[in-house]
DNA sequence: TTGTATGCGTTATCAT
DNA sequence: ATGATAACGCATACAA
């Protein structure tokens, strides 16, 4: 079942069939209809490989992420795929984990597959310990096809590179949230985080911004890094607590960690939000699970993901796009804060 | 940069290059090395389209699901993709939502893309309101390529179909859990569920099994269907509560609903697990978020997903496989139950 | 062991 | 408006 069968059935040449298939105007209405009905009758669909061979495109983009089961990334992937398919692109998913080598080979795999573009979902691709040439594989790839970072940032102003970043204004969001806690009278605020990704460090900066603006000291004991799970967050606060360092608020870089904070408070009979205010990040489903429910910073996954795809589509269509697109976050107030 | 360039550089014919590429034994060690070094020097990678055109395979499988942001499905997708890539297959993700038409067009899209196989992830593809010919699109597709249902079940014993189901013994799991509650003295057990998917109805059957085995009546007011979120679950229990129907245990078809049950209890000062025992399903991260933490049935996403891929790989390799592969669930005891 | 030639199913460039 | 034909880059049957 190929284009020849259709051309035979319709009594035209394969060129005409191809023209109909690709919406070429140079076809009379009569023949177009004849061809279309032949296509329908034979239930013909063009062979992607042959088409790809000629056009060098498969109408697919690669989505790379560290872990698609992470709640934030799972949402990002959902929105990315939905938007991509809206533009008739398929999504090829690649979970790389945190190993640098795996990332490179994943990227290479996608390049070899001749995808039309690549989306790097999640801030984990840009992190402190990447090293000087840690992003070379991205830069190089961006010379071959457009690459969009979702919630990560890498400068795309190098010549010959098509590298774009779409992200949320994390720093400003945390700064604003921290400022509100300070205004509400909190003085001993803990900042709880896990990774050293671009986004994570950015949030941390936002926290210190707020402290500086308020003229409050940023004490290193209150910047607490822990493993990325409930127990890690809780444990970190336990340690601080037993060392008798007072704290009256917690800002977490992820709802998961904020859940740990709620559990810590519960275990010690500390009242939330009266004695301890807690703010999470991502505004994920986890924020609705605790008691009281978490106030959380919404970093707009859907919006960011959608814009990332739109941007990519535009570039794939030969258009241009700004290398940086920043979306504002939104504080969703629930019951772990008083303001 | 193609196979001709490599052959020129290595001073051999393209046939020899192809042989080296495909691990054909009929190449002398000397020429093989010469070719390999030429490949490396030119940084050559074969064109997937040309290769696909000849072999009619793209080393990719489609993963269809209703919603990749659902926690269970997100996990399934993660494990599926990981295992697929372990066997050098890429994953093309397609989220269909709940619309039947979208499912069919998604399936067609994947068929047109000439994927090597398709995995239908999640029980939502098989559901009560599918209608008599509701699965025809799956059956027909299975005539063209192997299809594996993850956590759904469709009979694959039709001739010419390669249709397989890998799933968890949900019915037995719920039956066992309910039986344990009954043994512990609970008499008024609520079964809380949301969908009418294969898996969902199966769990419901497991619940009635347990009641029947214990000689207890299955009262329809205690089989409560609600929307698939925390508020829905909570609301459903509120309704039951205000109608003064006593209940002392809840089994939920999903951790999300169980969270709603915990919240309901908290709101009314009902002690968990003393006055109300609660059991969730999926053993997801949500089970760790509540206070007390949820006892939950672990339906082994990782195992099921991994086995599904292994089965598919086997079939793709020309081997045969059982049409049905069932994995046992496991009850993870935490603090919303007393036993 | 190696090379030649053909087929795979399109798209696109010419003619007509 | 339509048709013939040359790419596209690989695998492979067959020849040497």
Short mmCIF file of N, CA and C in Angstrom, two decimals, chain A residues 255 259 283-296 332 334, chain B residues 229-231 256 259-260 263 286 289-290:
data_model
loop_
_atom_site.label_atom_id
_atom_site.label_comp_id
_atom_site.label_asym_id
_atom_site.label_seq_id
_atom_site.Cartn_x
_atom_site.Cartn_y
_atom_site.Cartn_z
N UNK A 255 7.07 21.49 47.52
CA UNK A 255 5.98 21.10 48.40
C UNK A 255 6.33 19.86 49.22
N UNK A 259 5.85 19.48 53.17
CA UNK A 259 5.10 18.42 53.86
C UNK A 259 5.91 17.91 55.04
N UNK A 283 2.95 24.42 44.15
CA UNK A 283 1.50 24.31 44.26
C UNK A 283 0.99 23.00 43.65
N UNK A 284 1.60 21.92 44.11
CA UNK A 284 1.24 20.61 43.59
C UNK A 284 0.12 20.01 44.41
N UNK A 285 -0.28 18.82 44.05
CA UNK A 285 -1.34 18.13 44.77
C UNK A 285 -0.95 17.91 46.22
N UNK A 286 0.33 17.85 46.50
CA UNK A 286 0.79 17.64 47.87
C UNK A 286 0.31 18.76 48.79
N UNK A 287 0.17 19.95 48.22
CA UNK A 287 -0.24 21.09 49.03
C UNK A 287 -1.64 20.91 49.59
N UNK A 288 -2.42 20.05 48.96
CA UNK A 288 -3.78 19.80 49.44
C UNK A 288 -3.88 18.61 50.37
N UNK A 289 -2.76 17.94 50.57
CA UNK A 289 -2.82 16.70 51.34
C UNK A 289 -2.61 16.89 52.83
N UNK A 290 -1.88 17.91 53.19
CA UNK A 290 -1.55 18.06 54.60
C UNK A 290 -2.68 18.74 55.36
N UNK A 291 -2.53 18.72 56.67
CA UNK A 291 -3.47 19.40 57.55
C UNK A 291 -2.67 20.24 58.52
N UNK A 292 -2.70 21.55 58.46
CA UNK A 292 -3.46 22.36 57.51
C UNK A 292 -2.85 22.32 56.10
N UNK A 293 -3.65 22.73 55.14
CA UNK A 293 -3.16 22.69 53.76
C UNK A 293 -2.13 23.77 53.51
N UNK A 294 -1.22 23.45 52.62
CA UNK A 294 -0.04 24.29 52.40
C UNK A 294 -0.29 25.55 51.58
N UNK A 295 0.16 26.66 52.10
CA UNK A 295 0.35 27.82 51.24
C UNK A 295 1.54 27.49 50.35
N UNK A 296 1.40 27.78 49.06
CA UNK A 296 2.45 27.33 48.15
C UNK A 296 2.62 28.30 46.99
N UNK A 332 -0.14 31.05 46.28
CA UNK A 332 -1.47 30.53 46.58
C UNK A 332 -1.59 30.38 48.09
N UNK A 334 -3.00 29.31 51.50
CA UNK A 334 -3.86 28.32 52.16
C UNK A 334 -3.67 28.49 53.66
N UNK B 229 -10.76 13.24 43.26
CA UNK B 229 -9.91 14.20 43.95
C UNK B 229 -10.23 14.19 45.44
N UNK B 230 -9.43 14.91 46.19
CA UNK B 230 -9.57 14.91 47.64
C UNK B 230 -10.95 15.41 48.06
N UNK B 231 -11.36 16.52 47.45
CA UNK B 231 -12.64 17.12 47.82
C UNK B 231 -13.80 16.17 47.52
N UNK B 256 -5.38 9.11 46.65
CA UNK B 256 -5.96 10.46 46.62
C UNK B 256 -7.28 10.48 47.39
N UNK B 259 -6.77 10.15 51.09
CA UNK B 259 -6.39 11.43 51.71
C UNK B 259 -7.66 12.21 52.06
N UNK B 260 -8.62 12.18 51.16
CA UNK B 260 -9.89 12.85 51.43
C UNK B 260 -10.56 12.27 52.66
N UNK B 263 -8.90 13.59 55.72
CA UNK B 263 -9.30 14.98 55.95
C UNK B 263 -10.72 15.05 56.53
N UNK B 286 1.54 10.12 48.16
CA UNK B 286 0.46 10.70 48.96
C UNK B 286 0.28 9.96 50.28
N UNK B 289 2.04 11.58 53.05
CA UNK B 289 1.79 13.01 53.30
C UNK B 289 0.83 13.27 54.44
N UNK B 290 -0.08 12.35 54.68
CA UNK B 290 -1.11 12.61 55.67
C UNK B 290 -0.62 12.30 57.08
#
